[in-house]
Amino acid sequence: MLKNAGKYAIGLTAFALIALSNKTEAKAFTLDSETTVAGISVTLNNYYTDTDNPEDKIYTLLSNGISSTVATQPAVVTSPYDGIAISQVNDYVNIRTSPSIDGEVVGKLYNNCAATIVQKVGKEGDYWYQIESGDVIGYVAAQYFVTGAEAEAIATQVGTWIGTVNTDVLNVRTEPTTESTIYTQVPNGEELYVVEDLGDWIKVEMGSEATAYVSKEFVDLRVDFNKAISLEEERRQEEERIAREKAAQEAQAKLEEEQRQKAAQEAAAKNAAKNAAKSSSKSSSSSSSSSSSSSSSSSSSKSYSSADTVASNSSDLRTAITTYACQFLGNPYVYGGTSLTDGTDCSGFTSSVYSKFGYSIGRSSRDQAANLREISESELQPGDLVFYADNTGYIYHVAMYIGGGRIVHASSPSTGITTSSMYYRTPYKYCTVLG
């Protein structure tokens, strides 16, 4: 009897603790491990004596009691915007090592950046937040943030919803139904930019000129915000930008030098041919024959040299084009735009880059695909163009191949000009401007 009492004493103690924890104003108490359990044991012994099937009844009592207690716990509903503070500044505000303008600056927070508030310090009229944003932790005056409902309202506008594919191959459809046509397919791990949450379906961006739909169950959703940047990261980004510009300038200078050399060689060849023709007309028959043979040999040599120069020039030209294109990374996407600095769409990007080098390739992605010579994937070289289309063959996006399976393109309003894997979508067609 006491053995069973001990068994259920533990259960009753657990039930008592659960019930107590569910009270709004539970009082602290201390259990005496001997007297309390002994008291429960006596109670249970009496219960066993006066009750039929006591074990079953106690089990039912405990099960119902615990189930009822757990069921009354409120469901916790979280929002991706919980605990978010949004910066509201004209340009940027410094993040410091201490809550004072005398604190060392460790980073910058630009307008509409998100941060998590660790704590609030200071006094009335001079409050500071210790914040965490990106890789930066530090202090910012509270006046530069909005929080609560106001922050959430802004966050819904400035946050970017991302859906990461969690299945081997995801069908992207033209309408939010499984009966609709498959637009294209996207591999596992690829990220899609969410336009709208429709419940069981997600509306996503597809390149720069189209939207489509994917089943919500096959993507993991998150919200990305602009975050603070450390001084070290800002310096690194600036160094990379300067390096890209320098590389583009050096490639352009090399290309121009190659073109000058080619022009000089061609001019020299023309002069040599002209002089040879004059000499030939004045020579004797035998001398003429000998001169003709010599001229033919010389011409053959110059032809080989010229072809070699053209091949070198083509390689230098491709390098100049791709390095020039890459110096605009991070600049905005604007539908219908052609400015590499202020905003461009995908075909505006490729046409503007090639226009710099004297090529007119057409304005839209479909014009470019129609105007240029199609090549195979195995023939693809830096500077060639990669086109993407829906299942009907309608081309909706174009990018520039930069080597190593990578492309540079004006991707979408969410990313601007960026680099990606060539296979971030299924390529439809490859074309060359230079071949």
CSV table of C-alpha atoms in Angstrom, one decimal:
chain,number,residue,atom,x,y,z
A,1,MET,CA,0.0,0.0,0.0
A,2,LEU,CA,2.7,2.5,1.0
A,3,LYS,CA,4.7,1.5,-2.1
A,4,ASN,CA,1.7,2.6,-4.3
A,5,ALA,CA,1.2,5.7,-2.2
A,6,GLY,CA,4.8,6.8,-2.9
A,7,LYS,CA,4.2,6.3,-6.6
A,8,TYR,CA,1.2,8.5,-6.6
A,9,ALA,CA,2.7,11.0,-4.2
A,10,ILE,CA,5.1,12.0,-6.9
A,11,GLY,CA,2.2,12.4,-9.4
A,12,LEU,CA,0.1,14.5,-7.0
A,13,THR,CA,3.1,16.7,-6.2
A,14,ALA,CA,3.7,17.2,-10.0
A,15,PHE,CA,0.0,18.0,-10.5
A,16,ALA,CA,0.0,20.4,-7.6
A,17,LEU,CA,3.0,22.2,-9.1
A,18,ILE,CA,1.4,22.4,-12.6
A,19,ALA,CA,-1.8,23.7,-11.1
A,20,LEU,CA,0.0,26.2,-9.0
A,21,SER,CA,2.1,27.4,-11.9
A,22,ASN,CA,-1.1,28.2,-13.8
A,23,LYS,CA,-2.3,30.6,-11.1
A,24,THR,CA,-1.9,34.3,-11.8
A,25,GLU,CA,-0.7,35.1,-8.3
A,26,ALA,CA,0.9,31.9,-7.0
A,27,LYS,CA,2.7,32.2,-3.7
A,28,ALA,CA,6.1,30.8,-3.0
A,29,PHE,CA,6.3,27.8,-0.8
A,30,THR,CA,8.8,25.2,0.4
A,31,LEU,CA,8.3,21.4,0.3
A,32,ASP,CA,9.5,19.3,3.2
A,33,SER,CA,10.5,16.2,1.4
A,34,GLU,CA,9.7,13.9,4.4
A,35,THR,CA,6.6,15.4,6.1
A,36,THR,CA,4.9,16.4,2.9
A,37,VAL,CA,5.3,13.0,1.2
A,38,ALA,CA,4.4,11.3,4.4
A,39,GLY,CA,1.2,13.3,4.6
A,40,ILE,CA,0.3,12.4,1.1
A,41,SER,CA,1.1,8.8,1.8
A,42,VAL,CA,-1.4,8.7,4.7
A,43,THR,CA,-4.1,10.4,2.6
A,44,LEU,CA,-3.5,7.9,-0.2
A,45,ASN,CA,-3.6,5.0,2.2
A,46,ASN,CA,-7.0,6.2,3.5
A,47,TYR,CA,-8.1,6.7,-0.1
A,48,TYR,CA,-7.1,3.1,-1.0
A,49,THR,CA,-9.0,1.7,2.0
A,50,ASP,CA,-12.3,3.6,1.2
A,51,THR,CA,-12.3,3.5,-2.6
A,52,ASP,CA,-12.9,0.7,-5.1
A,53,ASN,CA,-10.2,0.5,-7.9
A,54,PRO,CA,-8.2,3.4,-6.4
A,55,GLU,CA,-5.3,3.3,-8.8
A,56,ASP,CA,-7.5,3.7,-11.9
A,57,LYS,CA,-9.4,6.5,-10.3
A,58,ILE,CA,-6.2,8.3,-9.3
A,59,TYR,CA,-4.8,7.9,-12.7
A,60,THR,CA,-8.0,9.3,-14.3
A,61,LEU,CA,-7.9,12.2,-11.9
A,62,LEU,CA,-4.3,13.1,-12.6
A,63,SER,CA,-4.7,12.7,-16.4
A,64,ASN,CA,-7.8,14.8,-16.6
A,65,GLY,CA,-6.4,17.4,-14.2
A,66,ILE,CA,-3.1,17.7,-16.1
A,67,SER,CA,-4.8,17.7,-19.5
A,68,SER,CA,-7.2,20.4,-18.4
A,69,THR,CA,-4.4,22.5,-16.9
A,70,VAL,CA,-2.2,22.3,-20.1
A,71,ALA,CA,-5.2,23.0,-22.3
A,72,THR,CA,-5.8,26.3,-20.6
A,73,GLN,CA,-2.3,27.6,-21.5
A,74,PRO,CA,-2.6,30.4,-24.1
A,75,ALA,CA,-1.1,29.7,-27.5
A,76,VAL,CA,2.0,31.8,-28.2
A,77,VAL,CA,1.7,33.6,-31.5
A,78,THR,CA,5.0,35.2,-32.7
A,79,SER,CA,5.4,37.8,-35.4
A,80,PRO,CA,8.5,38.3,-37.5
A,81,TYR,CA,8.4,41.9,-36.4
A,82,ASP,CA,8.4,41.2,-32.7
A,83,GLY,CA,11.1,43.2,-30.8
A,84,ILE,CA,12.1,45.1,-33.9
A,85,ALA,CA,13.1,48.8,-33.7
A,86,ILE,CA,13.5,50.8,-36.9
A,87,SER,CA,15.9,53.7,-37.4
A,88,GLN,CA,14.5,57.0,-38.6
A,89,VAL,CA,17.3,59.3,-39.7
A,90,ASN,CA,18.1,61.6,-42.6
A,91,ASP,CA,21.2,59.7,-43.6
A,92,TYR,CA,22.8,57.6,-40.9
A,93,VAL,CA,23.5,57.6,-37.2
A,94,ASN,CA,26.7,56.4,-35.4
A,95,ILE,CA,26.7,53.4,-33.2
A,96,ARG,CA,29.0,53.9,-30.2
A,97,THR,CA,30.7,51.7,-27.6
A,98,SER,CA,29.0,53.6,-24.7
A,99,PRO,CA,25.8,55.6,-24.2
A,100,SER,CA,27.4,59.0,-24.9
A,101,ILE,CA,28.5,61.1,-27.8
A,102,ASP,CA,32.0,60.6,-26.4
A,103,GLY,CA,31.8,56.8,-27.1
A,104,GLU,CA,33.9,55.4,-29.9
A,105,VAL,CA,32.1,54.9,-33.1
A,106,VAL,CA,32.0,51.2,-34.1
A,107,GLY,CA,29.3,51.3,-36.9
A,108,LYS,CA,26.6,53.1,-38.8
A,109,LEU,CA,22.9,52.7,-38.9
A,110,TYR,CA,21.2,54.0,-42.0
A,111,ASN,CA,17.6,55.0,-42.4
A,112,ASN,CA,15.0,52.3,-42.1
A,113,CYS,CA,17.4,49.7,-40.7
A,114,ALA,CA,16.2,47.2,-38.2
A,115,ALA,CA,17.8,46.5,-34.8
A,116,THR,CA,17.0,44.6,-31.7
A,117,ILE,CA,17.0,46.6,-28.4
A,118,VAL,CA,19.0,44.9,-25.7
A,119,GLN,CA,18.3,47.5,-23.0
A,120,LYS,CA,17.4,51.1,-22.4
A,121,VAL,CA,19.7,53.2,-20.4
A,122,GLY,CA,20.0,56.9,-19.4
A,123,LYS,CA,17.5,59.4,-18.0
A,124,GLU,CA,14.5,61.4,-19.1
A,125,GLY,CA,15.5,63.5,-22.2
A,126,ASP,CA,18.7,61.5,-22.7
A,127,TYR,CA,17.8,57.9,-23.2
A,128,TRP,CA,20.0,55.5,-25.2
A,129,TYR,CA,19.3,52.0,-26.5
A,130,GLN,CA,21.9,49.3,-26.5
A,131,ILE,CA,21.1,47.6,-29.8
A,132,GLU,CA,22.2,44.6,-31.9
A,133,SER,CA,22.0,45.0,-35.6
A,134,GLY,CA,23.8,42.8,-38.1
A,135,ASP,CA,27.3,42.2,-36.7
A,136,VAL,CA,27.3,45.4,-34.7
A,137,ILE,CA,26.5,45.8,-31.0
A,138,GLY,CA,26.5,49.3,-29.4
A,139,TYR,CA,24.6,52.3,-28.3
A,140,VAL,CA,22.4,54.7,-30.2
A,141,ALA,CA,20.3,57.6,-28.8
A,142,ALA,CA,16.7,56.5,-28.5
A,143,GLN,CA,15.4,59.5,-30.4
A,144,TYR,CA,16.6,57.9,-33.7
A,145,PHE,CA,14.3,54.9,-33.3
A,146,VAL,CA,10.6,54.0,-33.5
A,147,THR,CA,9.4,51.0,-31.7
A,148,GLY,CA,6.2,49.0,-31.0
A,149,ALA,CA,3.3,49.4,-33.4
A,150,GLU,CA,4.9,52.3,-35.3
A,151,ALA,CA,8.1,50.2,-35.9
A,152,GLU,CA,6.0,47.2,-37.0
A,153,ALA,CA,4.1,49.4,-39.5
A,154,ILE,CA,7.3,50.6,-41.1
A,155,ALA,CA,8.9,47.1,-40.9
A,156,THR,CA,6.1,45.6,-43.1
A,157,GLN,CA,7.1,48.2,-45.7
A,158,VAL,CA,10.9,48.0,-45.6
A,159,GLY,CA,11.3,44.3,-44.8
A,160,THR,CA,11.9,41.8,-47.6
A,161,TRP,CA,10.2,38.4,-47.5
A,162,ILE,CA,12.5,35.6,-48.7
A,163,GLY,CA,11.4,32.0,-49.4
A,164,THR,CA,14.1,29.4,-49.5
A,165,VAL,CA,13.2,26.3,-51.5
A,166,ASN,CA,13.2,23.2,-49.2
A,167,THR,CA,12.5,20.5,-51.7
A,168,ASP,CA,14.7,18.9,-54.5
A,169,VAL,CA,13.0,20.8,-57.4
A,170,LEU,CA,10.1,23.2,-56.9
A,171,ASN,CA,7.6,23.8,-59.6
A,172,VAL,CA,6.9,27.5,-60.2
A,173,ARG,CA,3.5,28.0,-61.7
A,174,THR,CA,1.6,30.6,-63.7
A,175,GLU,CA,-1.4,30.6,-61.3
A,176,PRO,CA,-1.8,29.6,-57.6
A,177,THR,CA,-3.1,26.1,-58.3
A,178,THR,CA,-1.5,22.7,-59.0
A,179,GLU,CA,-3.6,22.5,-62.2
A,180,SER,CA,-1.9,25.6,-63.7
A,181,THR,CA,1.0,25.5,-66.1
A,182,ILE,CA,4.5,25.1,-64.8
A,183,TYR,CA,6.3,28.4,-65.4
A,184,THR,CA,9.8,27.1,-64.6
A,185,GLN,CA,11.6,25.0,-61.9
A,186,VAL,CA,13.9,26.1,-59.1
A,187,PRO,CA,16.4,23.9,-57.3
A,188,ASN,CA,16.7,23.2,-53.5
A,189,GLY,CA,18.2,26.0,-51.5
A,190,GLU,CA,17.5,28.7,-54.0
A,191,GLU,CA,16.0,31.9,-52.6
A,192,LEU,CA,12.8,33.5,-54.1
A,193,TYR,CA,11.7,37.0,-53.4
A,194,VAL,CA,8.1,37.0,-52.1
A,195,VAL,CA,5.7,39.6,-53.5
A,196,GLU,CA,2.6,38.4,-51.6
A,197,ASP,CA,1.5,35.7,-49.1
A,198,LEU,CA,-1.7,34.2,-50.4
A,199,GLY,CA,-2.2,31.6,-47.7
A,200,ASP,CA,-1.4,28.2,-49.2
A,201,TRP,CA,0.5,29.9,-52.1
A,202,ILE,CA,3.2,32.5,-52.4
A,203,LYS,CA,3.5,35.0,-55.2
A,204,VAL,CA,7.2,35.5,-56.1
A,205,GLU,CA,9.3,37.6,-58.4
A,206,MET,CA,10.7,35.8,-61.4
A,207,GLY,CA,13.5,37.9,-62.9
A,208,SER,CA,12.8,41.5,-63.7
A,209,GLU,CA,9.7,41.3,-65.8
A,210,ALA,CA,7.4,38.6,-64.3
A,211,THR,CA,5.8,37.1,-61.2
A,212,ALA,CA,4.7,33.5,-60.6
A,213,TYR,CA,3.4,31.3,-57.8
A,214,VAL,CA,4.8,28.5,-55.5
A,215,SER,CA,3.2,26.3,-52.9
A,216,LYS,CA,3.9,27.7,-49.5
A,217,GLU,CA,4.7,24.3,-48.0
A,218,PHE,CA,7.8,23.9,-50.1
A,219,VAL,CA,9.5,27.2,-49.0
A,220,ASP,CA,10.9,28.3,-45.7
A,221,LEU,CA,10.0,32.0,-45.1
A,222,ARG,CA,11.9,34.7,-43.4
A,223,VAL,CA,12.0,38.5,-43.4
A,224,ASP,CA,15.3,40.3,-44.2
A,225,PHE,CA,15.9,43.9,-43.1
A,226,ASN,CA,18.7,46.3,-43.8
A,227,LYS,CA,21.0,46.2,-40.8
A,228,ALA,CA,23.8,48.2,-39.3
A,229,ILE,CA,27.3,48.1,-40.9
A,230,SER,CA,30.5,48.1,-39.0
A,231,LEU,CA,33.3,50.5,-39.8
A,232,GLU,CA,35.5,47.6,-40.8
A,233,GLU,CA,32.8,46.2,-43.2
A,234,GLU,CA,32.2,49.7,-44.7
A,235,ARG,CA,35.9,50.1,-45.4
A,236,ARG,CA,36.0,46.6,-46.9
A,237,GLN,CA,33.1,47.4,-49.2
A,238,GLU,CA,34.6,50.7,-50.3
A,239,GLU,CA,37.9,49.0,-51.0
A,240,GLU,CA,36.1,46.4,-53.1
A,241,ARG,CA,34.3,49.1,-55.0
A,242,ILE,CA,37.5,51.0,-55.7
A,243,ALA,CA,39.2,47.7,-56.8
A,244,ARG,CA,36.3,47.0,-59.3
A,245,GLU,CA,36.6,50.5,-60.7
A,246,LYS,CA,40.4,50.2,-61.0
A,247,ALA,CA,40.1,46.8,-62.7
A,248,ALA,CA,37.6,48.2,-65.2
A,249,GLN,CA,39.8,51.2,-65.9
A,250,GLU,CA,42.9,48.9,-66.4
A,251,ALA,CA,41.0,46.6,-68.7
A,252,GLN,CA,39.7,49.5,-70.7
A,253,ALA,CA,43.2,50.9,-71.0
A,254,LYS,CA,44.6,47.6,-72.1
A,255,LEU,CA,41.9,47.2,-74.6
A,256,GLU,CA,42.5,50.7,-76.0
A,257,GLU,CA,46.3,49.9,-76.2
A,258,GLU,CA,45.6,46.7,-78.1
A,259,GLN,CA,43.3,48.6,-80.5
A,260,ARG,CA,46.0,51.2,-81.1
A,261,GLN,CA,48.6,48.5,-81.8
A,262,LYS,CA,46.2,46.7,-84.2
A,263,ALA,CA,45.5,50.0,-86.0
A,264,ALA,CA,49.2,50.6,-86.3
A,265,GLN,CA,49.9,47.1,-87.6
A,266,GLU,CA,47.1,47.4,-90.2
A,267,ALA,CA,48.4,50.8,-91.3
A,268,ALA,CA,51.9,49.4,-91.6
A,269,ALA,CA,50.6,46.4,-93.6
A,270,LYS,CA,48.8,48.7,-96.0
A,271,ASN,CA,51.9,50.8,-96.6
A,272,ALA,CA,54.0,47.8,-97.1
A,273,ALA,CA,51.5,46.4,-99.7
A,274,LYS,CA,51.5,49.8,-101.5
A,275,ASN,CA,55.3,50.0,-101.6
A,276,ALA,CA,55.5,46.4,-102.8
A,277,ALA,CA,53.0,47.2,-105.6
A,278,LYS,CA,55.1,50.2,-106.7
A,279,SER,CA,58.3,48.2,-106.7
A,280,SER,CA,56.7,45.3,-108.5
A,281,SER,CA,55.6,47.5,-111.4
A,282,LYS,CA,59.1,48.7,-112.1
A,283,SER,CA,61.0,45.4,-111.8
A,284,SER,CA,62.0,42.9,-114.5
A,285,SER,CA,60.0,39.8,-115.2
A,286,SER,CA,62.3,37.6,-113.2
A,287,SER,CA,62.7,40.2,-110.5
A,288,SER,CA,58.9,40.5,-110.5
A,289,SER,CA,58.5,36.8,-109.9
A,290,SER,CA,61.0,36.8,-107.1
A,291,SER,CA,59.4,39.9,-105.5
A,292,SER,CA,56.0,38.3,-105.8
A,293,SER,CA,57.1,35.2,-103.9
A,294,SER,CA,58.7,37.3,-101.2
A,295,SER,CA,55.7,39.5,-100.9
A,296,SER,CA,53.4,36.4,-100.6
A,297,SER,CA,55.6,35.1,-97.8
A,298,SER,CA,55.6,38.4,-96.0
A,299,SER,CA,51.8,38.8,-96.4
A,300,SER,CA,51.3,35.3,-95.0
A,301,SER,CA,53.3,36.2,-91.9
A,302,LYS,CA,51.4,39.5,-91.4
A,303,SER,CA,48.1,37.7,-91.8
A,304,TYR,CA,49.0,35.3,-89.0
A,305,SER,CA,50.1,38.2,-86.8
A,306,SER,CA,46.9,40.0,-87.4
A,307,ALA,CA,44.8,37.0,-86.6
A,308,ASP,CA,46.7,36.5,-83.4
A,309,THR,CA,46.1,40.2,-82.5
A,310,VAL,CA,42.4,39.8,-83.1
A,311,ALA,CA,42.2,36.8,-80.8
A,312,SER,CA,44.1,38.7,-78.1
A,313,ASN,CA,41.9,41.7,-78.6
A,314,SER,CA,38.7,39.5,-78.3
A,315,SER,CA,39.9,38.2,-74.9
A,316,ASP,CA,40.8,41.6,-73.7
A,317,LEU,CA,37.5,43.0,-74.9
A,318,ARG,CA,35.6,40.3,-73.0
A,319,THR,CA,37.6,41.2,-69.8
A,320,ALA,CA,37.0,44.9,-70.3
A,321,ILE,CA,33.2,44.3,-70.8
A,322,THR,CA,32.7,42.1,-67.8
A,323,THR,CA,34.9,44.2,-65.4
A,324,TYR,CA,33.0,47.3,-66.6
A,325,ALA,CA,29.7,45.6,-65.9
A,326,CYS,CA,30.7,44.4,-62.4
A,327,GLN,CA,31.7,47.9,-61.2
A,328,PHE,CA,28.0,48.7,-60.9
A,329,LEU,CA,27.2,46.0,-58.4
A,330,GLY,CA,24.8,47.1,-55.8
A,331,ASN,CA,23.2,49.9,-57.9
A,332,PRO,CA,19.3,49.9,-58.1
A,333,TYR,CA,17.0,48.0,-60.3
A,334,VAL,CA,14.4,50.2,-62.1
A,335,TYR,CA,11.9,48.8,-64.5
A,336,GLY,CA,12.3,50.4,-67.9
A,337,GLY,CA,15.5,52.1,-66.8
A,338,THR,CA,18.8,52.2,-68.6
A,339,SER,CA,21.1,54.1,-66.2
A,340,LEU,CA,23.8,51.9,-64.7
A,341,THR,CA,24.1,54.2,-61.7
A,342,ASP,CA,20.6,55.5,-61.1
A,343,GLY,CA,18.6,52.4,-62.1
A,344,THR,CA,18.1,49.9,-64.9
A,345,ASP,CA,16.3,46.8,-65.7
A,346,CYS,CA,17.8,43.5,-67.0
A,347,SER,CA,17.9,44.3,-70.7
A,348,GLY,CA,18.7,48.0,-70.0
A,349,PHE,CA,21.8,46.7,-68.1
A,350,THR,CA,23.1,44.5,-70.9
A,351,SER,CA,22.4,47.0,-73.6
A,352,SER,CA,24.0,49.9,-71.7
A,353,VAL,CA,27.1,47.9,-70.9
A,354,TYR,CA,27.6,46.9,-74.6
A,355,SER,CA,26.8,50.4,-75.8
A,356,LYS,CA,29.8,51.6,-73.9
A,357,PHE,CA,31.9,49.5,-76.3
A,358,GLY,CA,30.1,50.5,-79.4
A,359,TYR,CA,27.6,47.7,-79.8
A,360,SER,CA,23.9,48.1,-80.3
A,361,ILE,CA,22.2,44.8,-79.3
A,362,GLY,CA,18.5,45.9,-78.9
A,363,ARG,CA,16.6,47.2,-75.9
A,364,SER,CA,14.4,44.3,-74.7
A,365,SER,CA,15.6,40.9,-73.6
A,366,ARG,CA,13.5,39.4,-76.5
A,367,ASP,CA,15.1,41.7,-79.0
A,368,GLN,CA,18.5,40.8,-77.8
A,369,ALA,CA,17.8,37.1,-78.0
A,370,ALA,CA,16.5,37.5,-81.6
A,371,ASN,CA,19.3,39.8,-82.8
A,372,LEU,CA,22.3,37.9,-81.5
A,373,ARG,CA,23.9,34.6,-82.6
A,374,GLU,CA,22.9,31.7,-80.5
A,375,ILE,CA,25.6,29.4,-79.1
A,376,SER,CA,25.7,26.3,-77.0
A,377,GLU,CA,26.5,26.3,-73.2
A,378,SER,CA,29.9,24.7,-73.9
A,379,GLU,CA,30.8,27.7,-76.1
A,380,LEU,CA,29.8,30.2,-73.4
A,381,GLN,CA,32.5,32.8,-72.6
A,382,PRO,CA,32.6,35.9,-70.3
A,383,GLY,CA,30.6,38.6,-71.9
A,384,ASP,CA,28.1,36.3,-73.6
A,385,LEU,CA,24.4,36.6,-72.6
A,386,VAL,CA,22.2,34.1,-70.8
A,387,PHE,CA,18.5,34.2,-71.3
A,388,TYR,CA,15.6,32.9,-69.2
A,389,ALA,CA,12.1,32.0,-70.3
A,390,ASP,CA,8.9,30.5,-69.1
A,391,ASN,CA,7.7,27.1,-70.3
A,392,THR,CA,6.2,28.6,-73.5
A,393,GLY,CA,9.6,30.1,-74.5
A,394,TYR,CA,8.6,33.6,-73.6
A,395,ILE,CA,11.9,35.3,-72.6
A,396,TYR,CA,11.6,37.4,-69.4
A,397,HIS,CA,15.1,37.9,-68.3
A,398,VAL,CA,18.7,38.4,-69.5
A,399,ALA,CA,22.0,38.3,-67.7
A,400,MET,CA,25.7,38.5,-68.6
A,401,TYR,CA,28.0,35.6,-68.1
A,402,ILE,CA,31.2,36.4,-66.2
A,403,GLY,CA,32.8,33.0,-65.9
A,404,GLY,CA,32.9,30.2,-63.3
A,405,GLY,CA,29.2,29.5,-63.7
A,406,ARG,CA,28.3,33.0,-62.5
A,407,ILE,CA,26.3,35.9,-64.1
A,408,VAL,CA,26.0,39.6,-63.4
A,409,HIS,CA,22.5,41.1,-63.9
A,410,ALA,CA,20.0,43.7,-62.9
A,411,SER,CA,18.0,41.0,-61.0
A,412,SER,CA,15.0,42.6,-59.4
A,413,PRO,CA,13.8,45.5,-57.3
A,414,SER,CA,14.8,43.5,-54.2
A,415,THR,CA,18.4,42.9,-55.2
A,416,GLY,CA,19.4,45.5,-57.8
A,417,ILE,CA,22.5,44.7,-59.8
A,418,THR,CA,24.0,41.6,-58.4
A,419,THR,CA,25.8,38.4,-59.2
A,420,SER,CA,24.2,34.9,-59.1
A,421,SER,CA,24.7,31.4,-60.1
A,422,MET,CA,23.9,30.9,-63.8
A,423,TYR,CA,21.6,28.2,-62.7
A,424,TYR,CA,19.5,30.2,-60.2
A,425,ARG,CA,16.9,29.6,-62.8
A,426,THR,CA,16.9,27.2,-65.7
A,427,PRO,CA,18.8,28.9,-68.6
A,428,TYR,CA,16.8,28.9,-71.8
A,429,LYS,CA,19.2,30.3,-74.4
A,430,TYR,CA,22.8,31.5,-74.8
A,431,CYS,CA,23.9,34.2,-77.3
A,432,THR,CA,27.2,36.0,-78.1
A,433,VAL,CA,27.7,39.5,-79.1
A,434,LEU,CA,31.4,39.1,-80.0
A,435,GLY,CA,31.6,35.9,-81.9
